[in-house]
PDB file of C-alpha atoms in Angstrom:
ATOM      1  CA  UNK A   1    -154.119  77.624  17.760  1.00  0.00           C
ATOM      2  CA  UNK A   2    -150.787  78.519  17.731  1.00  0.00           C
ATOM      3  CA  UNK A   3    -149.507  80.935  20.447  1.00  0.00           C
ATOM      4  CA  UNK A   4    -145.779  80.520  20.468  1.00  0.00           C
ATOM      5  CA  UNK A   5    -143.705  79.713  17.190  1.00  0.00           C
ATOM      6  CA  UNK A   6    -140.202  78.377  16.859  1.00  0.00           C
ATOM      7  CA  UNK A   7    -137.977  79.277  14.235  1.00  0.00           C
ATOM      8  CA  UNK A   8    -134.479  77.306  14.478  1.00  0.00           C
ATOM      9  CA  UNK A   9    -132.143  79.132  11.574  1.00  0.00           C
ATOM     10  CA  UNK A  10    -128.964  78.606  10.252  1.00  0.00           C
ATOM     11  CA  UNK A  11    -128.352  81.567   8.312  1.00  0.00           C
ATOM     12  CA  UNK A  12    -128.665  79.436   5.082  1.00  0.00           C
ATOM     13  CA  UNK A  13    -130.796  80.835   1.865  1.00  0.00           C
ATOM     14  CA  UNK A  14    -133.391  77.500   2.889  1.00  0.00           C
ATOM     15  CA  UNK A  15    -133.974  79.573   6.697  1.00  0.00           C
ATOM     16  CA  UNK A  16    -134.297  82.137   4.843  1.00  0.00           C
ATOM     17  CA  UNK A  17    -137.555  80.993   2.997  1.00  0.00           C
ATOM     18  CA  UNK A  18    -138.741  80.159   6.043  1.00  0.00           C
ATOM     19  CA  UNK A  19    -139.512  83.528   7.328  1.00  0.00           C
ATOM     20  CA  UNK A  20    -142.647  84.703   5.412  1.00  0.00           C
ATOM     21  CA  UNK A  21    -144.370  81.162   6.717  1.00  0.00           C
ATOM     22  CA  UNK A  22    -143.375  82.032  10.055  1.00  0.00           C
ATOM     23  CA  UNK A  23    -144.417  86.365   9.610  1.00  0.00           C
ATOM     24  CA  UNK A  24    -147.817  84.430   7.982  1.00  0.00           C
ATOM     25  CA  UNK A  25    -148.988  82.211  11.059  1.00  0.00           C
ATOM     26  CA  UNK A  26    -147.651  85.044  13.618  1.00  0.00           C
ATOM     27  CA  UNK A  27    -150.005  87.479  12.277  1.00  0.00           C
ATOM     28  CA  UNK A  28    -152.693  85.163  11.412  1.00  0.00           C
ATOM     29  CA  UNK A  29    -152.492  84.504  15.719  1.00  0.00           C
ATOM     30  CA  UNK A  30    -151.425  86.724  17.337  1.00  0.00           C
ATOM     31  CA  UNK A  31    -148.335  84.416  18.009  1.00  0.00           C
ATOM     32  CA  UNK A  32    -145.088  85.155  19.583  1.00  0.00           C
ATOM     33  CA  UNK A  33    -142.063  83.973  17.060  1.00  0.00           C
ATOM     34  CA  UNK A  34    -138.844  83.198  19.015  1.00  0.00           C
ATOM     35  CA  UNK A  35    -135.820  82.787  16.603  1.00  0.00           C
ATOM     36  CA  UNK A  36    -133.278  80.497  17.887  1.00  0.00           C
ATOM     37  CA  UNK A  37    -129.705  80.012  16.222  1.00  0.00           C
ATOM     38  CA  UNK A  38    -127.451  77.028  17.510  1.00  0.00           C
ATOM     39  CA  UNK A  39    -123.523  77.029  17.512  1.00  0.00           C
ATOM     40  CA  UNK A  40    -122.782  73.615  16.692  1.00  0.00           C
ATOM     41  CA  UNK A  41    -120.460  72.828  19.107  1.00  0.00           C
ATOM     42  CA  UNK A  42    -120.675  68.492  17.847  1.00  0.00           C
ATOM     43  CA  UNK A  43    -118.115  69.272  14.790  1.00  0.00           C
ATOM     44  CA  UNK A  44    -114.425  68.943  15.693  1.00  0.00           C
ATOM     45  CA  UNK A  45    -112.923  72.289  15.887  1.00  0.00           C
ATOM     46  CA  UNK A  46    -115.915  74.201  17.200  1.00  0.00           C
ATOM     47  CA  UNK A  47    -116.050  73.322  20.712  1.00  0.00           C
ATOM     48  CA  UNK A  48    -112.628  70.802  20.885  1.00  0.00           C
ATOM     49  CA  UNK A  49    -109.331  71.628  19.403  1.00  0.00           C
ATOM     50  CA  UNK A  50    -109.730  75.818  18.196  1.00  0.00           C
ATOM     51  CA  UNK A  51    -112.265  75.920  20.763  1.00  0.00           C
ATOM     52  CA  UNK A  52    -113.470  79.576  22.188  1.00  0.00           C
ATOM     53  CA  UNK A  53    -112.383  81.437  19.484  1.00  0.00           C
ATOM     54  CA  UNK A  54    -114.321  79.586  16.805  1.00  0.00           C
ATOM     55  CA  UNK A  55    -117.113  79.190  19.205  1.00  0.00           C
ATOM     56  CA  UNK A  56    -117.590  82.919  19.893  1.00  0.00           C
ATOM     57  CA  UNK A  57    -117.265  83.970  16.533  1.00  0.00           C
ATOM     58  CA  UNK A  58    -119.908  81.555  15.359  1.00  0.00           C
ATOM     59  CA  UNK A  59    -122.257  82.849  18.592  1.00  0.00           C
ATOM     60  CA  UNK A  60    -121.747  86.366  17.513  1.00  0.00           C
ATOM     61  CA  UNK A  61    -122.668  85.707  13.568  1.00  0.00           C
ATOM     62  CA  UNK A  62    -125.805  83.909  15.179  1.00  0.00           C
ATOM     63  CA  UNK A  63    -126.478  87.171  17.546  1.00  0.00           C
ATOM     64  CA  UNK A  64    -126.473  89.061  14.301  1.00  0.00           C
ATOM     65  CA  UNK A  65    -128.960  86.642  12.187  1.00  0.00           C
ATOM     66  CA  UNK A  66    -130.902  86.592  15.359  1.00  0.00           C
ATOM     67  CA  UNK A  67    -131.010  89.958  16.195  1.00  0.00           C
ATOM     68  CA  UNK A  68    -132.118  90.917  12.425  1.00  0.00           C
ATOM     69  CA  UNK A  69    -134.757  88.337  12.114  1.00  0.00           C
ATOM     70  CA  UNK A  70    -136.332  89.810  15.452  1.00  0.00           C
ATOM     71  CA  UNK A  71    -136.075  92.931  13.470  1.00  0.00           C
ATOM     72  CA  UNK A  72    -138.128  92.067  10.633  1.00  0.00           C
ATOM     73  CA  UNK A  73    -140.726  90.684  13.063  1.00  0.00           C
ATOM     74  CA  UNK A  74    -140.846  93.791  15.343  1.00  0.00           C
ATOM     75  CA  UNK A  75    -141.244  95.958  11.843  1.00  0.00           C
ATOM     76  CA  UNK A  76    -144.630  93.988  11.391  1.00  0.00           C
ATOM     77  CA  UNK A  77    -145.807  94.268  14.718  1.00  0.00           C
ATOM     78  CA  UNK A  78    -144.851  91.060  15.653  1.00  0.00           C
ATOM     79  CA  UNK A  79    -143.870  89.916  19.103  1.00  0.00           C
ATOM     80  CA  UNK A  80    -140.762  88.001  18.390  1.00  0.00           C
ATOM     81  CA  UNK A  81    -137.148  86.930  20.577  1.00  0.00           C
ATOM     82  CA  UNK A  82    -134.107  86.008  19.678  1.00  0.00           C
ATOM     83  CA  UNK A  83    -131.874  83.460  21.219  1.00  0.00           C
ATOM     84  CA  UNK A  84    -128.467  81.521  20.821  1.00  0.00           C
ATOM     85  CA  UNK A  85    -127.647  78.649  22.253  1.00  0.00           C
ATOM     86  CA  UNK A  86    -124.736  76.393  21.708  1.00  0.00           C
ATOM     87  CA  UNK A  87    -124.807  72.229  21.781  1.00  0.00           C
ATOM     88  CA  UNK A  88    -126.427  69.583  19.493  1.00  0.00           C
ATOM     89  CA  UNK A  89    -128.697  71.297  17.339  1.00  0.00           C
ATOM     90  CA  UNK A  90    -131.447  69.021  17.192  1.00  0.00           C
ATOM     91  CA  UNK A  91    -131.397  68.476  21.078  1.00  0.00           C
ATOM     92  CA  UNK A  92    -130.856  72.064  21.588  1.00  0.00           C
ATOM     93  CA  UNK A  93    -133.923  73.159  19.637  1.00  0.00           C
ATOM     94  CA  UNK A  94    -135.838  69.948  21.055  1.00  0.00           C
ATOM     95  CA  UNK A  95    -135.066  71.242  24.947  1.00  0.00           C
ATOM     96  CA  UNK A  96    -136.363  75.173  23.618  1.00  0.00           C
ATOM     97  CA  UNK A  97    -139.355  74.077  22.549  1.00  0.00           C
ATOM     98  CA  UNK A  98    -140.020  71.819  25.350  1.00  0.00           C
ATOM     99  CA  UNK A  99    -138.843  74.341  28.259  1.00  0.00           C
ATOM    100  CA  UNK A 100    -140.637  77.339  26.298  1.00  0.00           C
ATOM    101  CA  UNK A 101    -143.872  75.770  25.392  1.00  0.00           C
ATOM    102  CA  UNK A 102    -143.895  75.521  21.638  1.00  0.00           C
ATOM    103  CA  UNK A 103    -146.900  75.408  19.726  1.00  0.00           C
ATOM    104  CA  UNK A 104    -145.277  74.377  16.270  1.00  0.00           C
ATOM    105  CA  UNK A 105    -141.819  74.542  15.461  1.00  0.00           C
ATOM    106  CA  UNK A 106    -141.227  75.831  11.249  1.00  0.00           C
ATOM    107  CA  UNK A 107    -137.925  74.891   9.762  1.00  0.00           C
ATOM    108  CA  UNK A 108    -135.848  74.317   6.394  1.00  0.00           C
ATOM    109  CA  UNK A 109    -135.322  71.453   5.053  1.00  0.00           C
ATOM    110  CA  UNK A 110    -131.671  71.618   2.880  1.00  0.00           C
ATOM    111  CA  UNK A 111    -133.286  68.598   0.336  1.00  0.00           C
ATOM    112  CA  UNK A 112    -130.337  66.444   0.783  1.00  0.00           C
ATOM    113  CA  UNK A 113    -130.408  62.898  -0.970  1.00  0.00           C
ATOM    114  CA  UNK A 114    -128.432  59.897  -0.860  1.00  0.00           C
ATOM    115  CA  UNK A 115    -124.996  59.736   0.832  1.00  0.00           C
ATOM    116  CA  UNK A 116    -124.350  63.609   1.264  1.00  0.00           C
ATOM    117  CA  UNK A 117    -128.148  63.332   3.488  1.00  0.00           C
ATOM    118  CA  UNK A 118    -126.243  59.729   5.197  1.00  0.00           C
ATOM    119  CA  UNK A 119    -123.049  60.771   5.877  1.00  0.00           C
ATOM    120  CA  UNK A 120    -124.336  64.307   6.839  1.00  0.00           C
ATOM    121  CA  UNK A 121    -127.401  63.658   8.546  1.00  0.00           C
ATOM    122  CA  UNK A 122    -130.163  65.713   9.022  1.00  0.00           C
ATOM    123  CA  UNK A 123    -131.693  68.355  11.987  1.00  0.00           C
ATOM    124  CA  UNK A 124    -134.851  68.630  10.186  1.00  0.00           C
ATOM    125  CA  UNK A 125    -135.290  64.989   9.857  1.00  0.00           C
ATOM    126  CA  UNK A 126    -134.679  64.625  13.791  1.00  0.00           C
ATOM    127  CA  UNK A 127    -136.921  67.235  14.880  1.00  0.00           C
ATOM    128  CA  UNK A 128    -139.721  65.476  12.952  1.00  0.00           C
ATOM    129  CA  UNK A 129    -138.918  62.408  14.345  1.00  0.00           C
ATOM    130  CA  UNK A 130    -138.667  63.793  18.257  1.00  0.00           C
ATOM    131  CA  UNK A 131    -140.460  66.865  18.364  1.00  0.00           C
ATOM    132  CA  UNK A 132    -143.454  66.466  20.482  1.00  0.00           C
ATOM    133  CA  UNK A 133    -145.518  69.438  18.569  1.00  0.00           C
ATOM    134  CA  UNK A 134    -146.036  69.636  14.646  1.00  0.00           C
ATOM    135  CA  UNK A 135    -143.294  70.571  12.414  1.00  0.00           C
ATOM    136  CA  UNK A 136    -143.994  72.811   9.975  1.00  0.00           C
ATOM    137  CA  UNK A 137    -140.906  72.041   6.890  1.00  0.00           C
ATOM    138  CA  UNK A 138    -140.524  74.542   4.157  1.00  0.00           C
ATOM    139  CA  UNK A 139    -138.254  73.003   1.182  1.00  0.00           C
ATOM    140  CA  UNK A 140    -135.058  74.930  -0.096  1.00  0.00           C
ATOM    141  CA  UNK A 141    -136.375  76.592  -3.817  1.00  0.00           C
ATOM    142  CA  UNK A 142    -134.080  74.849  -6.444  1.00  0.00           C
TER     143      UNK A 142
END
């Protein structure tokens, strides 16, 4: 059912919880996991006026959460890869699954209400709305 699995983190405690969901359907088929970070480059300062320097450091944090994730997986027997990109995050994890062939894509969901979820939007809440494969969310623990 599911062959390949995308994992978009963020390196926040809600990606976090994400993990064991996406360890559980791996195993259950066989399924290749490919963990994909995304330096926001859409926030002033990251890709306009500090530019490279913020932008690499936030590329190698992401390398590191990546690379560790993959880790885990591999210590399970689990086929996983690790990527970064940089861009929009929704679009940027949108265009993976599309160009990679995603069978579901499981992601956090921070739980934001009211105006912080308005003013602040929401990559979860795009990816359900765009994504052309189910989204699997898994809800920050309070």
């Amino acid at each position: 059912m599911y062959d390949e699995i995308l994992l978009p983190v963020d390196g926040s405690p809600a990606s976090e919880q994400a993990i064991p969901h996406v360890f559980g359907f791996a195993e259950m088929y066989g399924a290749t996991v490919h963990v994909l970070f995304v330096a926001d480059t859409e926030h002033d300062g990251v890709g306009g006026i500090v530019g490279g320097e913020v932008l690499t450091r936030l590329e190698n944090e992401g390398q590191k959460l990546v690379d560790g994730i993959v880790n885990r997986a591999h210590e399970r027997d689990i086929d996983a890869v690790g990527v970064v990109e940089k861009g929009s995050p929704h679009e940027a994890i949108l265009e993976y699954a599309t160009d990679h062939d995603i069978d579901v894509i499981v992601m956090a969901t921070h739980g934001r209400t009211g105006i912080e979820r308005v003013l602040l939007g929401s990559v979860t809440e795009r990816i359900v709305r765009k994504a052309s494969v189910p989204v699997l969310t898994v809800r920050e623990a309070t």
